[in-house]
PDB file of C-alpha atoms in Angstrom:
ATOM      1  CA  UNK A   1     125.408  65.850 108.392  1.00 54.00           C
ATOM      2  CA  UNK A   2     122.053  66.278 110.160  1.00 56.00           C
ATOM      3  CA  UNK A   3     123.602  65.145 113.442  1.00 63.00           C
ATOM      4  CA  UNK A   4     126.489  67.604 113.051  1.00 80.00           C
ATOM      5  CA  UNK A   5     124.127  70.516 112.326  1.00 79.00           C
ATOM      6  CA  UNK A   6     121.937  69.596 115.281  1.00 83.00           C
ATOM      7  CA  UNK A   7     125.033  69.459 117.475  1.00 87.00           C
ATOM      8  CA  UNK A   8     126.137  72.929 116.375  1.00 89.00           C
ATOM      9  CA  UNK A   9     122.671  74.346 117.056  1.00 89.00           C
ATOM     10  CA  UNK A  10     122.553  72.572 120.409  1.00 91.00           C
ATOM     11  CA  UNK A  11     125.874  74.068 121.508  1.00 93.00           C
ATOM     12  CA  UNK A  12     124.810  77.508 120.287  1.00 93.00           C
ATOM     13  CA  UNK A  13     121.627  77.140 122.342  1.00 93.00           C
ATOM     14  CA  UNK A  14     123.686  76.189 125.383  1.00 93.00           C
ATOM     15  CA  UNK A  15     125.790  79.338 124.992  1.00 94.00           C
ATOM     16  CA  UNK A  16     122.615  81.442 124.755  1.00 94.00           C
ATOM     17  CA  UNK A  17     121.040  79.920 127.862  1.00 93.00           C
ATOM     18  CA  UNK A  18     124.249  80.293 129.860  1.00 93.00           C
ATOM     19  CA  UNK A  19     125.254  83.778 128.739  1.00 92.00           C
ATOM     20  CA  UNK A  20     122.020  85.547 127.790  1.00 92.00           C
ATOM     21  CA  UNK A  21     122.451  87.996 130.665  1.00 92.00           C
ATOM     22  CA  UNK A  22     125.390  89.557 128.778  1.00 92.00           C
ATOM     23  CA  UNK A  23     124.425  88.616 125.213  1.00 94.00           C
ATOM     24  CA  UNK A  24     121.098  90.445 125.473  1.00 93.00           C
ATOM     25  CA  UNK A  25     122.482  93.892 126.367  1.00 93.00           C
ATOM     26  CA  UNK A  26     125.447  93.685 123.968  1.00 93.00           C
ATOM     27  CA  UNK A  27     123.502  92.456 120.943  1.00 93.00           C
ATOM     28  CA  UNK A  28     120.413  94.440 121.875  1.00 93.00           C
ATOM     29  CA  UNK A  29     122.324  97.714 121.989  1.00 93.00           C
ATOM     30  CA  UNK A  30     124.290  97.239 118.787  1.00 94.00           C
ATOM     31  CA  UNK A  31     122.030  95.003 116.662  1.00 94.00           C
ATOM     32  CA  UNK A  32     118.401  95.442 117.708  1.00 95.00           C
ATOM     33  CA  UNK A  33     118.288  99.176 118.449  1.00 94.00           C
ATOM     34  CA  UNK A  34     119.788 100.422 115.131  1.00 93.00           C
ATOM     35  CA  UNK A  35     117.415  98.208 113.120  1.00 92.00           C
ATOM     36  CA  UNK A  36     114.464  99.307 115.232  1.00 93.00           C
ATOM     37  CA  UNK A  37     115.343 102.981 114.850  1.00 92.00           C
ATOM     38  CA  UNK A  38     115.548 102.664 111.062  1.00 90.00           C
ATOM     39  CA  UNK A  39     112.187 100.901 110.828  1.00 88.00           C
ATOM     40  CA  UNK A  40     110.507 103.312 113.206  1.00 86.00           C
ATOM     41  CA  UNK A  41     111.908 106.617 111.981  1.00 85.00           C
ATOM     42  CA  UNK A  42     112.811 106.251 108.294  1.00 84.00           C
ATOM     43  CA  UNK A  43     110.260 105.844 105.458  1.00 78.00           C
ATOM     44  CA  UNK A  44     110.289 102.465 103.747  1.00 74.00           C
ATOM     45  CA  UNK A  45     112.265 101.979 100.548  1.00 73.00           C
ATOM     46  CA  UNK A  46     110.169 102.594  97.389  1.00 69.00           C
ATOM     47  CA  UNK A  47     108.682  99.427  95.906  1.00 68.00           C
ATOM     48  CA  UNK A  48     108.482  98.428  92.273  1.00 61.00           C
ATOM     49  CA  UNK A  49     105.020  98.764  90.751  1.00 54.00           C
ATOM     50  CA  UNK A  50     103.596  95.818  88.824  1.00 49.00           C
ATOM     51  CA  UNK A  51     105.104  95.795  85.341  1.00 54.00           C
ATOM     52  CA  UNK A  52     107.523  98.624  86.090  1.00 55.00           C
ATOM     53  CA  UNK A  53     111.020  98.432  84.617  1.00 59.00           C
ATOM     54  CA  UNK A  54     114.205  98.340  86.667  1.00 60.00           C
ATOM     55  CA  UNK A  55     115.033 101.774  85.240  1.00 65.00           C
ATOM     56  CA  UNK A  56     111.770 103.251  86.547  1.00 65.00           C
ATOM     57  CA  UNK A  57     112.374 101.731  89.958  1.00 62.00           C
ATOM     58  CA  UNK A  58     115.925 103.097  89.970  1.00 67.00           C
ATOM     59  CA  UNK A  59     114.623 106.592  89.269  1.00 72.00           C
ATOM     60  CA  UNK A  60     112.169 106.304  92.161  1.00 69.00           C
ATOM     61  CA  UNK A  61     114.860 104.908  94.428  1.00 75.00           C
ATOM     62  CA  UNK A  62     117.504 107.555  93.736  1.00 79.00           C
ATOM     63  CA  UNK A  63     116.013 110.420  95.817  1.00 83.00           C
ATOM     64  CA  UNK A  64     115.231 108.006  98.656  1.00 78.00           C
ATOM     65  CA  UNK A  65     118.840 106.789  98.700  1.00 82.00           C
ATOM     66  CA  UNK A  66     120.145 110.357  98.638  1.00 83.00           C
ATOM     67  CA  UNK A  67     118.098 111.250 101.704  1.00 84.00           C
ATOM     68  CA  UNK A  68     117.992 108.052 103.767  1.00 84.00           C
ATOM     69  CA  UNK A  69     120.542 105.612 102.341  1.00 85.00           C
ATOM     70  CA  UNK A  70     123.301 106.746 104.674  1.00 88.00           C
ATOM     71  CA  UNK A  71     121.213 105.924 107.732  1.00 89.00           C
ATOM     72  CA  UNK A  72     120.585 102.413 106.424  1.00 88.00           C
ATOM     73  CA  UNK A  73     124.296 101.918 105.824  1.00 90.00           C
ATOM     74  CA  UNK A  74     125.122 103.228 109.314  1.00 92.00           C
ATOM     75  CA  UNK A  75     122.563 100.907 110.942  1.00 92.00           C
ATOM     76  CA  UNK A  76     123.990  97.947 109.012  1.00 91.00           C
ATOM     77  CA  UNK A  77     127.566  98.782 110.028  1.00 94.00           C
ATOM     78  CA  UNK A  78     126.597  99.125 113.697  1.00 94.00           C
ATOM     79  CA  UNK A  79     124.733  95.821 113.538  1.00 94.00           C
ATOM     80  CA  UNK A  80     127.793  94.128 112.056  1.00 94.00           C
ATOM     81  CA  UNK A  81     129.856  95.524 114.895  1.00 96.00           C
ATOM     82  CA  UNK A  82     127.301  94.173 117.373  1.00 94.00           C
ATOM     83  CA  UNK A  83     127.568  90.709 115.853  1.00 94.00           C
ATOM     84  CA  UNK A  84     131.373  90.883 116.035  1.00 95.00           C
ATOM     85  CA  UNK A  85     131.207  92.060 119.652  1.00 94.00           C
ATOM     86  CA  UNK A  86     128.965  89.081 120.475  1.00 94.00           C
ATOM     87  CA  UNK A  87     131.542  86.716 118.949  1.00 94.00           C
ATOM     88  CA  UNK A  88     134.334  88.579 120.759  1.00 94.00           C
ATOM     89  CA  UNK A  89     132.813  87.534 124.080  1.00 92.00           C
ATOM     90  CA  UNK A  90     134.058  84.016 123.309  1.00 91.00           C
ATOM     91  CA  UNK A  91     137.292  84.612 121.385  1.00 84.00           C
ATOM     92  CA  UNK A  92     140.394  83.448 123.284  1.00 77.00           C
ATOM     93  CA  UNK A  93     141.498  84.661 125.683  1.00 74.00           C
ATOM     94  CA  UNK A  94     137.898  85.022 126.854  1.00 71.00           C
ATOM     95  CA  UNK A  95     137.627  88.589 128.217  1.00 68.00           C
ATOM     96  CA  UNK A  96     135.153  90.512 130.328  1.00 78.00           C
ATOM     97  CA  UNK A  97     132.343  92.211 128.404  1.00 81.00           C
ATOM     98  CA  UNK A  98     134.004  95.623 128.296  1.00 86.00           C
ATOM     99  CA  UNK A  99     137.281  94.188 127.051  1.00 88.00           C
ATOM    100  CA  UNK A 100     135.429  92.095 124.459  1.00 89.00           C
ATOM    101  CA  UNK A 101     133.690  95.176 123.078  1.00 91.00           C
ATOM    102  CA  UNK A 102     136.981  97.107 123.048  1.00 92.00           C
ATOM    103  CA  UNK A 103     138.697  94.278 121.182  1.00 93.00           C
ATOM    104  CA  UNK A 104     135.832  94.084 118.670  1.00 93.00           C
ATOM    105  CA  UNK A 105     136.074  97.850 118.134  1.00 94.00           C
ATOM    106  CA  UNK A 106     139.820  97.646 117.540  1.00 95.00           C
ATOM    107  CA  UNK A 107     139.530  94.793 115.028  1.00 95.00           C
ATOM    108  CA  UNK A 108     136.258  95.868 113.436  1.00 96.00           C
ATOM    109  CA  UNK A 109     137.885  97.651 110.448  1.00 95.00           C
ATOM    110  CA  UNK A 110     139.448  94.345 109.384  1.00 95.00           C
ATOM    111  CA  UNK A 111     136.182  92.444 109.839  1.00 95.00           C
ATOM    112  CA  UNK A 112     134.252  95.123 107.979  1.00 95.00           C
ATOM    113  CA  UNK A 113     136.729  95.029 105.099  1.00 96.00           C
ATOM    114  CA  UNK A 114     136.398  91.242 104.958  1.00 96.00           C
ATOM    115  CA  UNK A 115     132.600  91.585 104.820  1.00 94.00           C
ATOM    116  CA  UNK A 116     132.842  94.140 102.020  1.00 94.00           C
ATOM    117  CA  UNK A 117     135.249  91.961 100.031  1.00 95.00           C
ATOM    118  CA  UNK A 118     132.739  89.112 100.219  1.00 94.00           C
ATOM    119  CA  UNK A 119     129.593  91.202  99.796  1.00 93.00           C
ATOM    120  CA  UNK A 120     130.675  93.110  96.675  1.00 93.00           C
ATOM    121  CA  UNK A 121     130.967  90.125  94.317  1.00 93.00           C
ATOM    122  CA  UNK A 122     127.922  88.467  95.883  1.00 92.00           C
ATOM    123  CA  UNK A 123     125.864  91.639  95.448  1.00 90.00           C
ATOM    124  CA  UNK A 124     127.075  92.085  91.881  1.00 91.00           C
ATOM    125  CA  UNK A 125     126.137  88.505  91.051  1.00 90.00           C
ATOM    126  CA  UNK A 126     122.681  88.998  92.546  1.00 88.00           C
ATOM    127  CA  UNK A 127     122.046  92.188  90.568  1.00 86.00           C
ATOM    128  CA  UNK A 128     123.121  90.507  87.330  1.00 88.00           C
ATOM    129  CA  UNK A 129     120.946  87.466  88.005  1.00 86.00           C
ATOM    130  CA  UNK A 130     117.754  89.241  89.059  1.00 80.00           C
ATOM    131  CA  UNK A 131     116.540  90.348  85.595  1.00 77.00           C
ATOM    132  CA  UNK A 132     117.333  86.952  84.003  1.00 83.00           C
ATOM    133  CA  UNK A 133     114.591  84.303  84.223  1.00 83.00           C
ATOM    134  CA  UNK A 134     115.534  81.373  86.467  1.00 83.00           C
ATOM    135  CA  UNK A 135     119.051  82.729  87.017  1.00 86.00           C
ATOM    136  CA  UNK A 136     118.390  83.553  90.705  1.00 86.00           C
ATOM    137  CA  UNK A 137     117.587  79.872  91.309  1.00 88.00           C
ATOM    138  CA  UNK A 138     121.181  79.084  90.397  1.00 90.00           C
ATOM    139  CA  UNK A 139     122.994  82.187  91.598  1.00 91.00           C
ATOM    140  CA  UNK A 140     121.392  82.689  95.026  1.00 92.00           C
ATOM    141  CA  UNK A 141     122.338  79.226  96.383  1.00 91.00           C
ATOM    142  CA  UNK A 142     125.892  79.882  95.224  1.00 92.00           C
ATOM    143  CA  UNK A 143     125.853  83.201  97.088  1.00 92.00           C
ATOM    144  CA  UNK A 144     124.666  81.493 100.274  1.00 92.00           C
ATOM    145  CA  UNK A 145     127.412  78.890  99.821  1.00 93.00           C
ATOM    146  CA  UNK A 146     130.050  81.618  99.456  1.00 94.00           C
ATOM    147  CA  UNK A 147     128.738  83.419 102.543  1.00 92.00           C
ATOM    148  CA  UNK A 148     128.833  80.170 104.515  1.00 92.00           C
ATOM    149  CA  UNK A 149     132.400  79.342 103.478  1.00 93.00           C
ATOM    150  CA  UNK A 150     133.559  82.822 104.546  1.00 94.00           C
ATOM    151  CA  UNK A 151     131.402  83.061 107.687  1.00 93.00           C
ATOM    152  CA  UNK A 152     134.323  82.357 110.021  1.00 95.00           C
ATOM    153  CA  UNK A 153     136.382  85.361 108.911  1.00 95.00           C
ATOM    154  CA  UNK A 154     135.209  87.365 111.940  1.00 94.00           C
ATOM    155  CA  UNK A 155     136.097  84.684 114.515  1.00 94.00           C
ATOM    156  CA  UNK A 156     139.446  84.192 112.761  1.00 95.00           C
ATOM    157  CA  UNK A 157     140.249  87.920 113.002  1.00 95.00           C
ATOM    158  CA  UNK A 158     139.318  87.906 116.688  1.00 93.00           C
ATOM    159  CA  UNK A 159     141.000  84.647 117.610  1.00 89.00           C
ATOM    160  CA  UNK A 160     144.149  84.569 115.474  1.00 90.00           C
ATOM    161  CA  UNK A 161     146.313  87.584 116.223  1.00 85.00           C
ATOM    162  CA  UNK A 162     147.463  89.685 113.304  1.00 88.00           C
ATOM    163  CA  UNK A 163     145.234  88.094 110.672  1.00 91.00           C
ATOM    164  CA  UNK A 164     144.159  90.576 108.003  1.00 94.00           C
ATOM    165  CA  UNK A 165     140.907  90.684 106.077  1.00 95.00           C
ATOM    166  CA  UNK A 166     142.043  88.729 103.003  1.00 95.00           C
ATOM    167  CA  UNK A 167     143.908  86.156 105.083  1.00 96.00           C
ATOM    168  CA  UNK A 168     140.845  85.710 107.316  1.00 96.00           C
ATOM    169  CA  UNK A 169     138.646  84.991 104.284  1.00 96.00           C
ATOM    170  CA  UNK A 170     141.168  82.437 103.030  1.00 96.00           C
ATOM    171  CA  UNK A 171     141.458  80.874 106.490  1.00 96.00           C
ATOM    172  CA  UNK A 172     137.668  80.604 106.798  1.00 95.00           C
ATOM    173  CA  UNK A 173     137.509  78.963 103.369  1.00 95.00           C
ATOM    174  CA  UNK A 174     140.166  76.458 104.456  1.00 94.00           C
ATOM    175  CA  UNK A 175     138.507  75.699 107.801  1.00 93.00           C
ATOM    176  CA  UNK A 176     135.152  74.966 106.163  1.00 92.00           C
ATOM    177  CA  UNK A 177     136.581  72.782 103.371  1.00 91.00           C
ATOM    178  CA  UNK A 178     134.590  69.565 103.064  1.00 88.00           C
ATOM    179  CA  UNK A 179     131.771  70.970 105.215  1.00 88.00           C
ATOM    180  CA  UNK A 180     130.578  73.784 102.961  1.00 87.00           C
ATOM    181  CA  UNK A 181     127.207  72.302 102.059  1.00 90.00           C
ATOM    182  CA  UNK A 182     126.179  71.588 105.645  1.00 91.00           C
ATOM    183  CA  UNK A 183     127.318  74.995 106.855  1.00 91.00           C
ATOM    184  CA  UNK A 184     125.544  76.639 103.902  1.00 91.00           C
ATOM    185  CA  UNK A 185     122.297  74.881 104.841  1.00 91.00           C
ATOM    186  CA  UNK A 186     122.616  76.052 108.434  1.00 92.00           C
ATOM    187  CA  UNK A 187     123.724  79.606 107.682  1.00 90.00           C
ATOM    188  CA  UNK A 188     121.196  79.934 104.873  1.00 89.00           C
ATOM    189  CA  UNK A 189     118.336  78.750 107.064  1.00 91.00           C
ATOM    190  CA  UNK A 190     119.222  81.281 109.771  1.00 92.00           C
ATOM    191  CA  UNK A 191     119.719  84.198 107.381  1.00 90.00           C
ATOM    192  CA  UNK A 192     116.723  83.520 105.154  1.00 90.00           C
ATOM    193  CA  UNK A 193     114.492  82.666 108.111  1.00 91.00           C
ATOM    194  CA  UNK A 194     115.321  85.912 109.914  1.00 91.00           C
ATOM    195  CA  UNK A 195     114.926  88.040 106.800  1.00 89.00           C
ATOM    196  CA  UNK A 196     111.667  86.336 105.799  1.00 92.00           C
ATOM    197  CA  UNK A 197     110.130  86.754 109.241  1.00 92.00           C
ATOM    198  CA  UNK A 198     111.269  90.364 109.393  1.00 90.00           C
ATOM    199  CA  UNK A 199     109.803  90.978 105.909  1.00 89.00           C
ATOM    200  CA  UNK A 200     106.427  89.674 107.082  1.00 91.00           C
ATOM    201  CA  UNK A 201     106.282  92.250 109.870  1.00 90.00           C
ATOM    202  CA  UNK A 202     107.525  94.989 107.530  1.00 86.00           C
ATOM    203  CA  UNK A 203     104.697  94.090 105.143  1.00 86.00           C
ATOM    204  CA  UNK A 204     102.224  94.365 108.006  1.00 86.00           C
ATOM    205  CA  UNK A 205     103.667  97.803 108.800  1.00 82.00           C
ATOM    206  CA  UNK A 206     103.210  98.881 105.169  1.00 80.00           C
ATOM    207  CA  UNK A 207      99.662  97.563 105.158  1.00 80.00           C
ATOM    208  CA  UNK A 208      98.744  99.461 108.310  1.00 78.00           C
ATOM    209  CA  UNK A 209     100.153 102.684 106.918  1.00 74.00           C
ATOM    210  CA  UNK A 210      98.496 102.223 103.523  1.00 73.00           C
ATOM    211  CA  UNK A 211      95.134 101.528 105.148  1.00 71.00           C
ATOM    212  CA  UNK A 212      95.374 104.681 107.245  1.00 68.00           C
ATOM    213  CA  UNK A 213      95.498 102.612 110.429  1.00 59.00           C
ATOM    214  CA  UNK A 214      98.818 104.066 111.488  1.00 67.00           C
ATOM    215  CA  UNK A 215      98.293 103.804 115.245  1.00 77.00           C
ATOM    216  CA  UNK A 216     101.709 104.730 116.718  1.00 81.00           C
ATOM    217  CA  UNK A 217     101.612 101.977 119.336  1.00 84.00           C
ATOM    218  CA  UNK A 218     100.671  99.296 116.787  1.00 84.00           C
ATOM    219  CA  UNK A 219     103.363 100.469 114.378  1.00 85.00           C
ATOM    220  CA  UNK A 220     105.983 100.553 117.134  1.00 88.00           C
ATOM    221  CA  UNK A 221     105.075  97.003 118.136  1.00 91.00           C
ATOM    222  CA  UNK A 222     105.179  95.682 114.565  1.00 90.00           C
ATOM    223  CA  UNK A 223     108.501  97.415 113.900  1.00 91.00           C
ATOM    224  CA  UNK A 224     109.893  95.961 117.131  1.00 93.00           C
ATOM    225  CA  UNK A 225     108.910  92.475 115.968  1.00 94.00           C
ATOM    226  CA  UNK A 226     110.555  93.070 112.577  1.00 93.00           C
ATOM    227  CA  UNK A 227     113.776  94.309 114.195  1.00 93.00           C
ATOM    228  CA  UNK A 228     113.589  91.454 116.683  1.00 94.00           C
ATOM    229  CA  UNK A 229     113.504  88.882 113.887  1.00 94.00           C
ATOM    230  CA  UNK A 230     116.649  90.356 112.328  1.00 92.00           C
ATOM    231  CA  UNK A 231     118.318  90.593 115.748  1.00 95.00           C
ATOM    232  CA  UNK A 232     117.510  86.970 116.622  1.00 94.00           C
ATOM    233  CA  UNK A 233     118.944  85.754 113.317  1.00 94.00           C
ATOM    234  CA  UNK A 234     122.110  87.844 113.744  1.00 94.00           C
ATOM    235  CA  UNK A 235     122.664  86.592 117.289  1.00 95.00           C
ATOM    236  CA  UNK A 236     121.978  82.980 116.304  1.00 95.00           C
ATOM    237  CA  UNK A 237     124.453  83.300 113.449  1.00 95.00           C
ATOM    238  CA  UNK A 238     127.086  84.809 115.783  1.00 95.00           C
ATOM    239  CA  UNK A 239     126.740  81.910 118.240  1.00 95.00           C
ATOM    240  CA  UNK A 240     126.855  79.366 115.411  1.00 95.00           C
ATOM    241  CA  UNK A 241     130.068  81.027 114.200  1.00 95.00           C
ATOM    242  CA  UNK A 242     131.544  80.656 117.691  1.00 94.00           C
ATOM    243  CA  UNK A 243     130.686  76.944 117.846  1.00 94.00           C
ATOM    244  CA  UNK A 244     131.905  76.226 114.317  1.00 94.00           C
ATOM    245  CA  UNK A 245     135.185  78.050 114.857  1.00 93.00           C
ATOM    246  CA  UNK A 246     135.829  76.204 118.109  1.00 91.00           C
ATOM    247  CA  UNK A 247     135.181  72.881 116.365  1.00 91.00           C
ATOM    248  CA  UNK A 248     137.063  73.487 113.144  1.00 90.00           C
ATOM    249  CA  UNK A 249     140.067  75.466 114.408  1.00 85.00           C
ATOM    250  CA  UNK A 250     141.269  72.710 116.719  1.00 77.00           C
TER     251      UNK A 250
END
């Protein structure tokens, strides 16, 4: 299993080194910039105070969501499109960059629907598990496993003409059968690593603001690093999806 995972990462790295001249502008425009704009321009989500109930946090969160939630959703949707466009650069028949972006735009509604169909039950499970002691230790690995088994839905939609959202999820589940644990370890490491690194820089941003040391240049740099961590994880995941699909769809 370790050898297989190393091989997937090695091939993804080869794609990056060969094609970074086009991957950088495509993923930078659609993945990095929206995340950076949100971090730089929108106030951070309210945090739970020590000992505060979920109800109290929900009351504090409601006005923030009403004012800024739509921008977060828009940035997330654009980033998902950017990841799909990055995968589209490799989907057969391999097109030029402009054609790849156009194809990703045409098929994005299906890919977005597939993501929503997977994310809704995963999100519901996470919300149910959070207040229960030790439940996240069981539920969160299962969520990562489900995300890994359905991670090839986007490449399937791009590479297999006429495949709808539900069929793409089923096809991804079939392609990854017998390899779910290894793929979950790889996908989980990329996702959690990117989010954790981004959270570190976001925490630094919060600390600077709370301490009154809100130098605009320092904040812009820290926010760029946070967005960069999320961008790097998204691009790495897109390239891993390309390699896995090429291997498993033969």
